[in-house]
Every structure is written in structure tokens, then in C-alpha cells.
Coordinates of C-alpha atoms and ligand atoms in Angstrom, one line a residue:
M116 CA 59.1 103.5 181.1
L117 CA 60.0 105.5 178.6
R118 CA 63.0 102.6 177.0
Q119 CA 59.7 100.0 177.4
S120 CA 57.5 102.1 175.2
L121 CA 60.6 103.4 172.7
A122 CA 61.5 98.9 172.8
L123 CA 57.4 97.8 171.9
L124 CA 57.4 100.7 169.6
I125 CA 60.4 99.1 167.9
L126 CA 59.1 95.9 168.0
L127 CA 55.4 96.9 166.6
T128 CA 57.2 98.9 163.8
A129 CA 59.6 96.1 163.0
A130 CA 56.7 93.9 162.6
C131 CA 54.7 95.7 160.3
T132 CA 57.3 96.5 158.2
D133 CA 57.6 92.9 157.8
P134 CA 54.7 91.0 157.5
D135 CA 55.3 88.5 155.8
G136 CA 58.8 87.1 157.0
D137 CA 60.2 84.2 154.9
D138 CA 56.8 82.7 154.3
G139 CA 56.0 82.6 150.7
S140 CA 52.4 81.4 151.0
T141 CA 51.8 84.4 153.3
S142 CA 52.7 87.0 150.9
E143 CA 51.0 84.8 147.9
A144 CA 47.6 85.7 149.7
T145 CA 48.4 89.4 151.0
A146 CA 49.5 89.8 147.2
A147 CA 45.6 88.2 146.1
D148 CA 43.6 89.9 148.2
E149 CA 45.2 93.6 146.9
S150 CA 44.5 91.9 143.1
G151 CA 41.0 91.1 145.3
G152 CA 41.6 87.4 145.1
G153 CA 40.1 87.2 148.4
V154 CA 36.2 85.8 149.1
D155 CA 35.8 88.2 151.3
V156 CA 31.6 87.8 151.4
P157 CA 30.7 85.4 154.0
T158 CA 29.3 81.9 152.7
G159 CA 26.5 80.0 154.9
Q160 CA 23.6 81.8 156.6
A161 CA 24.4 82.7 159.8
A162 CA 27.6 85.1 158.5
L163 CA 26.2 86.3 155.7
S164 CA 22.4 87.2 156.4
P165 CA 23.7 89.6 159.3
W166 CA 26.2 91.2 157.1
L167 CA 22.9 91.6 154.6
M168 CA 21.3 93.1 156.9
A169 CA 24.4 95.5 158.3
E170 CA 24.1 96.3 153.9
N171 CA 28.3 95.6 153.8
Y172 CA 27.5 95.8 149.6
A173 CA 25.8 99.2 150.1
G174 CA 29.2 100.5 148.3
W175 CA 29.2 98.0 145.2
A176 CA 28.3 98.7 142.1
A177 CA 24.4 98.9 141.3
E178 CA 21.9 99.1 139.0
S179 CA 20.7 102.7 139.5
A180 CA 16.8 101.3 140.6
V181 CA 14.7 98.8 141.4
H182 CA 12.9 97.1 138.5
A183 CA 11.3 94.4 137.6
A184 CA 13.1 91.2 137.0
T185 CA 13.7 90.3 133.6
G186 CA 12.6 87.6 131.5
T187 CA 11.8 84.6 133.8
S188 CA 13.4 85.3 136.8
P189 CA 11.6 84.8 139.6
H190 CA 13.2 87.6 141.8
G191 CA 9.7 90.1 141.4
M192 CA 11.3 93.3 141.6
V193 CA 15.0 93.7 142.1
R194 CA 18.4 95.6 142.3
T195 CA 21.4 93.9 141.5
F196 CA 25.0 95.3 142.7
F197 CA 28.1 93.2 141.6
D198 CA 31.6 93.1 143.9
D199 CA 34.8 94.7 142.7
V200 CA 36.0 91.5 141.8
L201 CA 33.0 90.3 139.6
V202 CA 33.7 94.2 137.5
A203 CA 37.1 94.2 137.4
S204 CA 36.4 90.2 135.8
F205 CA 34.2 91.8 133.7
E206 CA 36.6 94.5 132.6
A207 CA 38.6 92.0 132.0
G208 CA 36.5 90.5 129.6
N209 CA 36.7 87.3 131.4
T210 CA 34.3 84.2 130.6
E211 CA 35.6 82.6 133.6
H212 CA 35.1 85.1 137.1
T213 CA 38.3 85.7 139.5
V214 CA 37.5 83.7 142.4
G215 CA 36.0 86.5 145.0
S216 CA 33.2 88.0 142.7
A217 CA 30.1 88.4 143.9
S218 CA 26.9 89.7 143.3
V219 CA 23.6 90.6 145.6
K220 CA 19.9 91.1 143.8
E221 CA 17.9 92.8 146.6
L222 CA 14.1 91.6 146.6
Y223 CA 11.5 94.0 146.5
D224 CA 8.1 93.1 147.3
A225 CA 5.3 94.9 144.6
G226 CA 5.1 98.2 147.4
G227 CA 9.1 98.7 147.0
T228 CA 9.7 97.2 150.4
R229 CA 12.7 95.3 150.8
V230 CA 11.7 91.7 151.6
G231 CA 15.7 89.7 151.1
W232 CA 18.6 89.4 148.9
A233 CA 19.9 86.6 146.1
V234 CA 23.8 86.3 146.6
M235 CA 26.1 84.1 144.4
V236 CA 29.6 84.0 145.3
K237 CA 32.8 82.3 143.2
T238 CA 34.5 80.7 146.4
A239 CA 37.2 78.7 144.0
A240 CA 38.7 78.8 140.3
G241 CA 37.1 76.6 137.4
T242 CA 34.0 76.1 135.3
D243 CA 32.4 73.4 137.8
A244 CA 29.0 74.5 139.5
S245 CA 30.6 73.7 143.1
N246 CA 32.2 76.7 142.4
W247 CA 29.6 79.3 142.9
Y248 CA 27.6 79.4 146.0
W249 CA 24.3 80.3 146.1
Y250 CA 22.0 82.1 148.9
L251 CA 18.4 83.1 148.9
E252 CA 16.6 84.8 151.7
S253 CA 13.2 86.4 151.9
N254 CA 11.1 87.5 154.5
G255 CA 13.5 86.5 156.5
S256 CA 14.1 82.7 156.1
A257 CA 16.8 81.6 154.0
S258 CA 15.7 79.0 151.7
T259 CA 18.8 78.8 149.3
D260 CA 22.4 78.1 150.9
A261 CA 24.8 76.3 149.1
N262 CA 27.4 75.7 146.9
G263 CA 26.4 74.0 143.2
A264 CA 22.4 74.4 144.2
G265 CA 20.5 73.3 141.3
L266 CA 17.3 75.5 141.7
C267 CA 20.1 78.6 140.6
E268 CA 22.4 76.7 138.5
G269 CA 19.1 75.3 136.6
C270 CA 18.2 79.7 135.3
H271 CA 22.4 80.9 135.5
A272 CA 23.9 78.0 133.5
P273 CA 23.7 79.8 130.4
G274 CA 25.4 83.2 132.1
V275 CA 28.9 84.4 131.3
D276 CA 30.6 82.3 133.9
R277 CA 26.8 82.4 136.0
V278 CA 25.8 86.0 135.7
L279 CA 23.0 86.7 134.1
T280 CA 22.4 90.5 134.4
P281 CA 24.7 92.8 131.2
Y282 CA 27.3 94.8 132.3
P283 CA 28.1 97.6 132.9
L284 CA 25.3 98.0 135.6
Q285 CA 21.8 99.9 134.0
Ligands
HEC642 C1 13.4 80.6 136.7 C2 15.4 81.1 136.2 C3 15.7 81.7 137.9 C4 16.4 80.9 138.7 C5 15.6 79.2 139.2 C6 17.1 81.9 139.4 N1 17.4 82.8 139.0 FE1 18.9 84.5 139.7 N2 18.5 85.4 137.5 C7 17.7 85.3 136.7 C8 17.6 86.3 135.9 C9 16.6 86.6 134.5 C10 18.4 87.0 136.0 C11 18.6 88.5 135.9 C12 18.2 89.6 136.5 C13 17.0 89.7 136.5 O1 16.1 89.9 135.8 O2 16.5 89.5 137.7 C14 18.7 86.7 138.0 C15 19.4 87.1 138.5 C16 20.2 87.0 139.4 C17 21.3 87.6 140.1 C18 22.2 89.5 140.0 C19 23.2 88.5 139.0 C20 23.0 87.8 137.9 O3 23.6 86.8 137.6 O4 22.4 88.9 137.1 C21 21.6 87.0 141.4 C22 22.3 86.9 143.1 C23 20.4 85.6 141.4 N3 19.9 85.7 140.2 C24 20.5 85.0 142.5 C25 20.1 83.3 142.2 C26 20.1 82.3 143.6 C27 20.3 82.6 144.4 C28 19.4 81.6 143.3 C29 18.4 79.9 143.7 C30 18.0 80.3 144.7 C31 18.9 81.7 141.3 N4 19.2 83.4 141.4 C32 17.8 81.3 140.6 C33 17.0 84.2 136.9 C34 16.8 83.4 137.8

């Protein structure tokens, strides 16, 4: 029994110290994850809505308070969050954001109750509109859930790779 456990332990240890083996692609994926190059935010309502509900973005860089949306924004009262990848991308001075960059914007009604979220996630490299995923959920229903959504793209195109909120967040 003890010998079996020891053998298992050795096996597990070996597996942990050499997770990639000879597979170059796995090790590249690991490197990308460590540098923040992966897409961690779920895309698609089925996965994203519960992810937002659970406030998985709560630890991200955030605006200090809820405020009225600026300019021509249709978003009402808002509070914007940037994930680590987007923060690092701004820090690097990128005009084309790193894949995995994401922003969540909480939407509030006039009474200060949160009513939904607007989300954008960079899902592929390049400057094409289709490389950003867009999501809008308000009062429990999603009205936008797609890459390259024209409605969002129309206003966001002039931003820094479509991000309109200035960095650093206020
Ligand atoms: C009429 C113009 C307009 C449209 C349409 C629009 N936005 Fe925005 N959006 C803005 C502005 C302006 C900001 C800057 C912050 C603010 O004041 O709301 C913004 C900010 C955001 C942010 C925070 C990150 C950033 O770029 O600043 C997200 C996320 C976002 N919008 C998502 C969406 C989604 C999803 C859609 C489509 C369903 C959409 N927006 C459509 C104007 C627009």
C-alpha cells in the first residue's frame, strides 16, 4: 500500500515537473498564458452572463466610482473595468491591443441599481473589427452577443483599438 502510494507520488511529481513534454505547441500556450496572452474572459451569453453575475471581474483595475457616461455614450450611469492584459497593453503603449484584452462596463439606472453590463474582449490579433467580441446585457436580456457587432463598432472605431475610456482609469 505504502509502496503503491509512493509510486503514484513519484509519477505525479514527474508529471508536474515536465508538463509540456516534447510538445512545442503546449509550451507556447503556457508561455502565452503566463504573459497574459490567452483569452480568459468567456465569450457567448451562456458562459459570459453567469461569469458577470458572479462578478469575476471584481479584482480588475476599475474606475473609482459610478459616473454618468461621457460624450455620445448610450450607456447611462457606468463604471468601467480593465483586465490585466488590457492594462499591460496600455502600459506598453500599444495601439493594437493584446489578445485577451477585455473591458467590462457595469451599467446602472438613475437610482444606482446595477442593471447590466457592456463587455468587449479582444479575441484575435489584428485591427479588423471581427477581432473584438461585444456583449450587452440589460435587465437580464442580451441584445448584443457577437464579434464585430456593427452597433458597438460604429462608436468604438475611433478609440485606441476601439477602447474609448482613457488610460489610466479615473
Ligand atoms: C453611441 C456611441 C456608443 C455605442 C453605440 C456603444 N458605445 Fe460603448 N462606449 C461609448 C463611449 C463614449 C464610451 C466611453 C465611456 C463612457 O462614457 O461610457 C464607451 C465605453 C464602453 C466600454 C468600456 C471600454 C471603453 O471602450 O471605453 C465598453 C465595454 C463598451 N463601451 C461596450 C459597448 C458595447 C458592447 C456596445 C454595443 C452593444 C457599445 N459599447 C456601443 C460609446 C458607445
